[in-house]
Coordinates of C-alpha atoms in Angstrom, one line a residue:
X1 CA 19.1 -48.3 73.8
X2 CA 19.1 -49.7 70.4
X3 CA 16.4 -52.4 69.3
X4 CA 17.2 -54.5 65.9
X5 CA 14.9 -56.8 64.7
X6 CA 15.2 -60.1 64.3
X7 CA 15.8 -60.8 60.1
X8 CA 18.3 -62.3 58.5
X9 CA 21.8 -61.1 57.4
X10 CA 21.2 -58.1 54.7
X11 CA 21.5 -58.2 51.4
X12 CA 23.2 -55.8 49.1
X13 CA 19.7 -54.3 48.3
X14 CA 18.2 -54.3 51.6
X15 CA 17.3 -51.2 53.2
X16 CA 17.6 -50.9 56.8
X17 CA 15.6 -48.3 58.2
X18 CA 16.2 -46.2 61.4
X19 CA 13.4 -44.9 63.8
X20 CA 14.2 -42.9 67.0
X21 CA 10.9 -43.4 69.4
X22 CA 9.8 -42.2 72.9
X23 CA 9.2 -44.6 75.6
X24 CA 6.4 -44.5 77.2
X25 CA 7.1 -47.0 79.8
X26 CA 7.9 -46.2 83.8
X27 CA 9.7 -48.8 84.5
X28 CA 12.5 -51.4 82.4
X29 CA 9.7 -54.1 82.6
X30 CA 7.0 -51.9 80.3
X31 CA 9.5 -50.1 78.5
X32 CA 8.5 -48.9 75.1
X33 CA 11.7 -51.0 73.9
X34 CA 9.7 -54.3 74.2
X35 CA 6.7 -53.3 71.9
X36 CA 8.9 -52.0 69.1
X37 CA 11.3 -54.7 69.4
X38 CA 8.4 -57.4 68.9
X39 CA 6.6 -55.1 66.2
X40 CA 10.0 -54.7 64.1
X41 CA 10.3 -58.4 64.3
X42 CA 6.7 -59.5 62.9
X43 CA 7.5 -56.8 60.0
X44 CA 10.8 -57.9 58.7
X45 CA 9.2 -61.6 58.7
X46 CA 6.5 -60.2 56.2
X47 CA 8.6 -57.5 54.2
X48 CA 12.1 -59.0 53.4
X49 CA 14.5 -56.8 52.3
X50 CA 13.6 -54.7 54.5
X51 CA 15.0 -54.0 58.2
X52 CA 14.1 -51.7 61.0
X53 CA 16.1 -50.6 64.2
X54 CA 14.5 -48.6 66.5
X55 CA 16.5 -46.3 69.0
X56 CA 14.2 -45.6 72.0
X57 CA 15.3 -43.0 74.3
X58 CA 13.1 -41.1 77.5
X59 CA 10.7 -37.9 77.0
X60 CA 13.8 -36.2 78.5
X61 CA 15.9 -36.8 75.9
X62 CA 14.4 -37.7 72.3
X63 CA 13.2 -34.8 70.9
X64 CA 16.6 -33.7 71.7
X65 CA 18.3 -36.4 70.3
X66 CA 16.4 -36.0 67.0
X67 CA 17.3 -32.7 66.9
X68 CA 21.1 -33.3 67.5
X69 CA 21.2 -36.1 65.2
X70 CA 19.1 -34.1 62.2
X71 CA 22.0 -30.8 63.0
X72 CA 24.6 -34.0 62.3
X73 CA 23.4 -34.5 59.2
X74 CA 22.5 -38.2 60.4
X75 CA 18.6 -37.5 60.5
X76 CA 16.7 -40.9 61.1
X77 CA 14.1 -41.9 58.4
X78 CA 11.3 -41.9 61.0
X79 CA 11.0 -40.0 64.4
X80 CA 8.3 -40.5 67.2
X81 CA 8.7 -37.6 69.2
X82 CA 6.6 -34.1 70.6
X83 CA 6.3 -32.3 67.3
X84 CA 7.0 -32.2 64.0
X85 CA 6.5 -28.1 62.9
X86 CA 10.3 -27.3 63.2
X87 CA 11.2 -29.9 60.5
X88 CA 8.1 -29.7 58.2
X89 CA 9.0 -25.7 58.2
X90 CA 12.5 -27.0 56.5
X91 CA 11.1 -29.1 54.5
X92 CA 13.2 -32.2 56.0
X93 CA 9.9 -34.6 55.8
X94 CA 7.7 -36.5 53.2
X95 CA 4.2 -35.3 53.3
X96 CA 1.8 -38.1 54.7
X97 CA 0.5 -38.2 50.8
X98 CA 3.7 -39.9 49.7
X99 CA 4.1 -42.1 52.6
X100 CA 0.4 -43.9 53.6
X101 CA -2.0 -45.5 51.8
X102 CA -4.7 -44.2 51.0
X103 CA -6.6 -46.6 53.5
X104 CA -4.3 -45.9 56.4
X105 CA -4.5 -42.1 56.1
X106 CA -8.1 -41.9 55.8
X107 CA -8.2 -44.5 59.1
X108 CA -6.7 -41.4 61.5
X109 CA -9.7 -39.6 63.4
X110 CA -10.1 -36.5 61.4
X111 CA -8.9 -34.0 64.5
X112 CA -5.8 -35.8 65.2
X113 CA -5.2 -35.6 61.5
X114 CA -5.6 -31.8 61.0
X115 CA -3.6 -31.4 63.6
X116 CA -0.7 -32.8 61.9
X117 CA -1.4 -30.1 59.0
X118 CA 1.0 -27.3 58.3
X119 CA -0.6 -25.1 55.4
X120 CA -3.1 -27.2 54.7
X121 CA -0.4 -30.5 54.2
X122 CA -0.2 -33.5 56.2
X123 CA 3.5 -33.9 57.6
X124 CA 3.1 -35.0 61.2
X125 CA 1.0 -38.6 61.5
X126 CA -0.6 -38.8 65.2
X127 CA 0.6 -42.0 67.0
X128 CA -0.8 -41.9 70.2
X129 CA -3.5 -39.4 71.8
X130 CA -5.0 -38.9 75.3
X131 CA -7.8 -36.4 76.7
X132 CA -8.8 -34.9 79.9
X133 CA -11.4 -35.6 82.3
X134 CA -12.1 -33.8 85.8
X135 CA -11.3 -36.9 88.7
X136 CA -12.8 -36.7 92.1
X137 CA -12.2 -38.7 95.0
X138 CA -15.4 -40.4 95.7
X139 CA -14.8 -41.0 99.2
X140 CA -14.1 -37.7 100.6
X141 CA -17.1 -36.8 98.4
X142 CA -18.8 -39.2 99.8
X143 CA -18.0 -38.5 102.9
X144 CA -19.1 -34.9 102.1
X145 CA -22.4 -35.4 100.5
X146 CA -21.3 -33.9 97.3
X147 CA -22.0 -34.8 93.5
X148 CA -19.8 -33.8 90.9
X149 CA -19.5 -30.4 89.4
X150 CA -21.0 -29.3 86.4
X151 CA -20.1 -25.8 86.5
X152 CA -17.6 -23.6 88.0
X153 CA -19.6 -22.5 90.4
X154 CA -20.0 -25.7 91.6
X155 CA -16.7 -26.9 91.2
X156 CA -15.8 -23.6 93.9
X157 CA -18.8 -25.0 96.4
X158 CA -17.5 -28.3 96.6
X159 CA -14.0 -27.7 97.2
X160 CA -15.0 -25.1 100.2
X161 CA -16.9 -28.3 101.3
X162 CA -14.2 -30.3 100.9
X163 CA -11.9 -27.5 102.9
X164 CA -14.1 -27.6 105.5
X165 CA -13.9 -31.2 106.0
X166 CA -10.1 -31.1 106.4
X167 CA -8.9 -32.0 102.7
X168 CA -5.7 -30.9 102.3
X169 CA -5.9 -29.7 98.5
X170 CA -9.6 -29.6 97.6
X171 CA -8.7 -28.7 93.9
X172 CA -5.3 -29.2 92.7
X173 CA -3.9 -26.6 90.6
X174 CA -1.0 -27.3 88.4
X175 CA 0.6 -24.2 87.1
X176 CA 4.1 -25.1 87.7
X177 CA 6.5 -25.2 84.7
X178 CA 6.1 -29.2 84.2
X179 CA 3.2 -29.0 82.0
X180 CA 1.5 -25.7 83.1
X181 CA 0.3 -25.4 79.7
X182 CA -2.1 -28.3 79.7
X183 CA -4.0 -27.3 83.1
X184 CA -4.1 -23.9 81.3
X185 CA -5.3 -24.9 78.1
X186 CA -8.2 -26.9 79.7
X187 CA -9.3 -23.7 81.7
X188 CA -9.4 -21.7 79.0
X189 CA -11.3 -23.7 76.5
X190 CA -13.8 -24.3 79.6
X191 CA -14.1 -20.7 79.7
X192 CA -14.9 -20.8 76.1
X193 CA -11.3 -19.6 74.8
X194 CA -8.2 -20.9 74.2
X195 CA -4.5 -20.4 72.8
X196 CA -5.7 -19.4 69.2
X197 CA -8.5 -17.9 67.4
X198 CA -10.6 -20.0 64.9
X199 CA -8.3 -18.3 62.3
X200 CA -5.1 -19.7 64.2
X201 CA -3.9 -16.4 65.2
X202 CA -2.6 -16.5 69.3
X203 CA -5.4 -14.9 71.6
X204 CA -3.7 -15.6 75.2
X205 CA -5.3 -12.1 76.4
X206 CA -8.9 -12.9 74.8
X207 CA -11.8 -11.8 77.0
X208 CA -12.6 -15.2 77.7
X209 CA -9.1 -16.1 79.0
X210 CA -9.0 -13.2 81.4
X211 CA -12.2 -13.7 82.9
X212 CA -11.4 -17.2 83.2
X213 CA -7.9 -16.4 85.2
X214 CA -9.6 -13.8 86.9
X215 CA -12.3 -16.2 88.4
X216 CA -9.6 -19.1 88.7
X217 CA -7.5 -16.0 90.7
X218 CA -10.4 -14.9 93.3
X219 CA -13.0 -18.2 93.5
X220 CA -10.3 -20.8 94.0
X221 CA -6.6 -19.6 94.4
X222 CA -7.6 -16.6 96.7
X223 CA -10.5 -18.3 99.2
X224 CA -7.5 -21.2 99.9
X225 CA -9.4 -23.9 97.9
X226 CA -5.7 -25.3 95.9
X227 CA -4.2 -26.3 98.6
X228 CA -0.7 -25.3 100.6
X229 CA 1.8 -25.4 97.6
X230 CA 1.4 -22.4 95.3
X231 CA 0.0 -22.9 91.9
X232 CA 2.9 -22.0 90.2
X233 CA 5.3 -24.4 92.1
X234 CA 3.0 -27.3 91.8
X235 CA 3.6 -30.0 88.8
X236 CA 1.5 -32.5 87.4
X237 CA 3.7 -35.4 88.4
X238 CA 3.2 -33.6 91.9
X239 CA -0.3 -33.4 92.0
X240 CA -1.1 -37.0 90.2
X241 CA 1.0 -38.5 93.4
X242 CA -0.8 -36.2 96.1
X243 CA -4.4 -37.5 94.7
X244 CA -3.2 -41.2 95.1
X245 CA -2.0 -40.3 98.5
X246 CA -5.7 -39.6 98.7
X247 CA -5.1 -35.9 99.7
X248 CA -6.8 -34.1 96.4
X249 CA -10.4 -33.9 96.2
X250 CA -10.4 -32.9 92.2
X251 CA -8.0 -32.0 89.7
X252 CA -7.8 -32.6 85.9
X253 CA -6.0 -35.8 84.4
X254 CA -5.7 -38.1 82.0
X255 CA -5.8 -41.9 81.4
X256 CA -2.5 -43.2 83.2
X257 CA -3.8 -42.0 86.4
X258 CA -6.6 -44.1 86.4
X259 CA -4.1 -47.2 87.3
X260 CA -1.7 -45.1 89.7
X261 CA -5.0 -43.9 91.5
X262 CA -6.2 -47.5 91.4
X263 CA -2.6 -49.3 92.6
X264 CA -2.9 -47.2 95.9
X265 CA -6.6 -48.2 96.5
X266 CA -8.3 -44.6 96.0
X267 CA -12.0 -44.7 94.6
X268 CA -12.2 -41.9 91.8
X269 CA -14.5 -40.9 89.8
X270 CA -14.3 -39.0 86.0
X271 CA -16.6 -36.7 84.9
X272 CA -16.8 -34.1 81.6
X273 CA -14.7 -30.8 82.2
X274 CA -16.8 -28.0 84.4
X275 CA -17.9 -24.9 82.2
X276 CA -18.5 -21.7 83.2
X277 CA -22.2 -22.0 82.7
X278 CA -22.3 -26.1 82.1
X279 CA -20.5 -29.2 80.6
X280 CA -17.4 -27.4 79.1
X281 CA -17.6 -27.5 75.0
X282 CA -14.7 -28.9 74.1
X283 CA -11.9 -30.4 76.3
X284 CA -8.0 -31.1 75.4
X285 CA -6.5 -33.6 73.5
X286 CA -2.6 -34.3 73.1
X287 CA -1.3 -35.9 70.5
X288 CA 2.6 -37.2 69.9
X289 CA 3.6 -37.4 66.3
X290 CA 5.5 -39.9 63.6
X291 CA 7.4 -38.3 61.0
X292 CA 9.4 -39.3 57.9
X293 CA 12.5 -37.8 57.0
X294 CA 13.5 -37.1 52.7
X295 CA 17.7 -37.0 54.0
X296 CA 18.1 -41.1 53.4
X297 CA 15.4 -41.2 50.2
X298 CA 13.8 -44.6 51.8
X299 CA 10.2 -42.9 51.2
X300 CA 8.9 -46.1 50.0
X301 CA 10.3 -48.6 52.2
X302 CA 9.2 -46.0 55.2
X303 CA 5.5 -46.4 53.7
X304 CA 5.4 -50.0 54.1
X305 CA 6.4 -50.0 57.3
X306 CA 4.3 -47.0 58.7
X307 CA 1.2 -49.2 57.0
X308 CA 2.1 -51.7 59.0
X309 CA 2.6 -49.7 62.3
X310 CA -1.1 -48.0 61.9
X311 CA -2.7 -51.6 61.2
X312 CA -5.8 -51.6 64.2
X313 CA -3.7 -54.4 65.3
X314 CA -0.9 -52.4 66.1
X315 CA -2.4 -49.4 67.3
X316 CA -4.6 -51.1 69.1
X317 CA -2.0 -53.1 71.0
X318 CA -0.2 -50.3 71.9
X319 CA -2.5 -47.7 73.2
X320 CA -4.0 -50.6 75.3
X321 CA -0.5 -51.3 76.6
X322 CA 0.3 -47.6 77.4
X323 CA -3.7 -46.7 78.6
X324 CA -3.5 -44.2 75.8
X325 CA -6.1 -43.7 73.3
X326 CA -6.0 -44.8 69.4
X327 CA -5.1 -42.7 67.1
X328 CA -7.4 -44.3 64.1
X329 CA -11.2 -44.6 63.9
X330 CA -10.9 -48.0 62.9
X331 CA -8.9 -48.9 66.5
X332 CA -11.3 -46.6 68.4
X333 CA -14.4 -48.6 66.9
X334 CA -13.0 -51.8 68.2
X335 CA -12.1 -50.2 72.0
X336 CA -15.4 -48.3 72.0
X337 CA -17.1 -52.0 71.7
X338 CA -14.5 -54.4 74.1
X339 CA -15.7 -54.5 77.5
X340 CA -12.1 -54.8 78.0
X341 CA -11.3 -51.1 77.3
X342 CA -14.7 -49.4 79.2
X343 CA -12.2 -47.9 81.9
X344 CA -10.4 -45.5 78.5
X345 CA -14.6 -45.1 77.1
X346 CA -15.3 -41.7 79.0
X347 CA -11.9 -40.4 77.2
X348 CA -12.4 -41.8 74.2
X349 CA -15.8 -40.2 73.8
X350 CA -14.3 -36.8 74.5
X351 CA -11.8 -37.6 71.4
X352 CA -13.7 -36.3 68.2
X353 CA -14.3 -33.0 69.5
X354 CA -11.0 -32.3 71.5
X355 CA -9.1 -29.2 71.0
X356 CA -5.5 -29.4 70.3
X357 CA -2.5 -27.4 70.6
X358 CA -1.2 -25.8 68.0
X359 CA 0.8 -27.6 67.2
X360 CA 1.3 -26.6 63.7
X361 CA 2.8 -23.2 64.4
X362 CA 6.9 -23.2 64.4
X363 CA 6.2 -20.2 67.1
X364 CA 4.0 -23.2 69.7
X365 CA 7.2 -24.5 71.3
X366 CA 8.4 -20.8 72.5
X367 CA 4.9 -19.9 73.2
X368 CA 4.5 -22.9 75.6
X369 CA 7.8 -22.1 76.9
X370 CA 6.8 -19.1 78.1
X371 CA 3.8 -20.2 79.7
X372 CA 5.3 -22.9 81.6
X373 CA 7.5 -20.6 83.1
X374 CA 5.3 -17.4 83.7
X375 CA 1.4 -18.6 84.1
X376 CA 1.6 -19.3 87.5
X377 CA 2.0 -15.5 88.4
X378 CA -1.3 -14.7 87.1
X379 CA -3.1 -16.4 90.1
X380 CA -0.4 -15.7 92.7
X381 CA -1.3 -12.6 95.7
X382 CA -0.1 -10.4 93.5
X383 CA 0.0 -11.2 89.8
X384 CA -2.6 -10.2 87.6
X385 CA -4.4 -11.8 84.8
X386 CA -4.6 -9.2 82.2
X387 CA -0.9 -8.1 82.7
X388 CA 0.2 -11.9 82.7
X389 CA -1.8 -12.8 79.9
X390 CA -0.6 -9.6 78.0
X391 CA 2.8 -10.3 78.2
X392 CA 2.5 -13.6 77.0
X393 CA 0.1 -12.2 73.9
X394 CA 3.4 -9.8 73.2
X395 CA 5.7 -12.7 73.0
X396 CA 3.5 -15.0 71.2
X397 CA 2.7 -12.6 68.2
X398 CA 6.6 -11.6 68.2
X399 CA 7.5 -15.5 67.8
X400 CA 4.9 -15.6 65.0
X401 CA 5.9 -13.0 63.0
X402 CA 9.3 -14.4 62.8
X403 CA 8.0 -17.8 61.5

């Protein structure tokens, strides 16, 4: 689906550039089509000369796309897609440096920033960013006479409440190979680990992480408290539609199920990540990426427009379109005050000190390959953590070595 925008016919110095994006519509009337074709437009009437057309393509397909296009030697000059390691590694992108102003890179929140670091250089530029929050239905709590949890412990006691009540799935568990590695991530920073180490280095079979699959194994998985599908053959897209159907009492999301909770009339609630002992540290935060590629030379003319993309106007307009969080301080500011916004507040507080994958690491996309596909065994009758876990730790150190 290719967008043009509206300018006049080109000159013989005009520079049209090329940007393959990721929609993050659901349907053809919110498509992500419409926001860059109406952007693109407003630019090209303040920058002559310069042109923009925008290719936007699903989550299915673009990082594909990219990929296939960059192999053909036809790379784009930008790319809104997953990640941005692969290409930084080849060094087939401008460094943020020679792209931003200095104003415009300072505006990204510092975390969504580092993450877009590979050695210690700025390649991948955040554009939009979400965090998790633990929902609950508050009317089968209600019903129930329970509060939300704090801790594990109560998070187990108020789904064996909630079993006892008739709830179909009192805690949904998605380890099925949709996005397995998200629900794992946030259990293991709430058990105070996590893919890496502080150094960067992969530590899927930590202490912490085993413990944390152990208890997730015997307290919740083994007493019946996840419901009738398995763990491992339950996805997110799965689980978000069952708690609008009003049959989950808790599970972990983020901001777009707030309106397809709401659509189907279910009262939720949003609370902090439960830790083992209290409020969990840290929670997760995603982050999708912009990139510049060096193969056409239009650094300059890239700059220019990806000032004009991170204005607060811009960002703003689109994370409020998409119920996604903004990527820059200066947009947050503004959301954190508008009454308007208070619904994306409770995420956008957990922003500054969310945990990211790593997404700088070449090796991430094998490594969360392999946990999408395998993770679920480690809490099925007759998986074990440790041996789960190790495997994955033996495959993740192999695909960093051979960065």
């Amino acid at each position: 689906m290719a967008l043009t925008g509206c300018g006049g016919s080109a000159g013989s110095d005009d520079v049209t550039l090329r940007l393959v994006a990721a929609d993050y519509g659901d349907s053809a009337a919110n498509s992500s089509e419409k926001y860059w074709d109406e952007l693109a437009a407003s630019f090209e009437a303040e920058h002559p000369g310069i042109h923009v057309e925008v290719d936007v393509y699903s989550w299915n397909d673009v990082d594909r796309k990219v990929r296939d296009l960059v192999d053909a030697g036809r790379a784009p000059d930008l790319a809104q897609i997953g990640a941005y390691a692969d290409y930084a590694a080849k060094d087939e992108l401008y460094e943020a440096d020679d792209l931003l102003s200095i104003p415009t890179q300072a505006d990204f929140v510092s975390r969504l920033s580092d993450a877009g670091e590979m050695r210690r250089v700025q390649y991948g530029m955040p554009f939009a960013a979400s965090t998790r929050l633990l929902f609950y239905n508050k009317t089968l709590f209600s019903e129930a006479g329970l509060t939300p949890p704090k801790t594990w412990s109560e998070l187990a006691a108020d789904a064996k409440v909630l079993k006892s009540k008739g709830v179909e799935i009192p805690y949904a568990l998605p380890l099925g190979p949709e996005e397995a590695q998200a629900e794992t991530m946030q259990w293991l920073l709430s058990g105070g680990g996590g893919y890496t180490q502080d150094v960067g280095t992969y530590s899927l079979d930590s202490a912490e992480n085993v413990r944390t699959f152990d208890w997730l194994k015997n307290e919740l998985v083994g007493k019946g408290l996840t419901g009738p599908t398995a763990p491992a053959k339950l996805n997110r897209a799965d689980a978000f539609a069952a708690f609008a159907r009003g049959e989950v009492g808790m599970l972990n999301g983020h901001p777009t199920l707030m309106k397809t909770a709401a659509a189907k009339g279910i009262k939720f609630g949003m609370v902090p990540m439960p830790g083992a002992e209290g409020r969990s540290r840290t929670t997760m935060g995603v982050a999708d990426w912009m990139m510049a590629f060096k193969k056409n030379g239009h650094r300059e003319q890239a700059g220019e427009f990806l000032d004009y993309v991170y204005s607060t106007r811009n960002v703003l307009a689109f994370s409020r379109r998409y119920d996604l969080l903004p990527v820059t301080t200066s947009a947050s500011a503004v959301m954190a005050e508008d009454p308007e916004d208070k619904d994306l507040a409770p995420f956008l507080e957990e922003l500054p000190s969310a945990e990211l994958y790593p997404v700088g690491e070449t090796s991430w996309a094998g490594v969360s390959a392999s946990v999408k596909q395998d993770i679920g065994k480690a809490v099925g009758p007759t998986g074990r953590p440790s041996a789960v876990l190790g495997e994955l730790q033996r495959r993740a150190v192999i695909a960093e070595s051979a960065e």
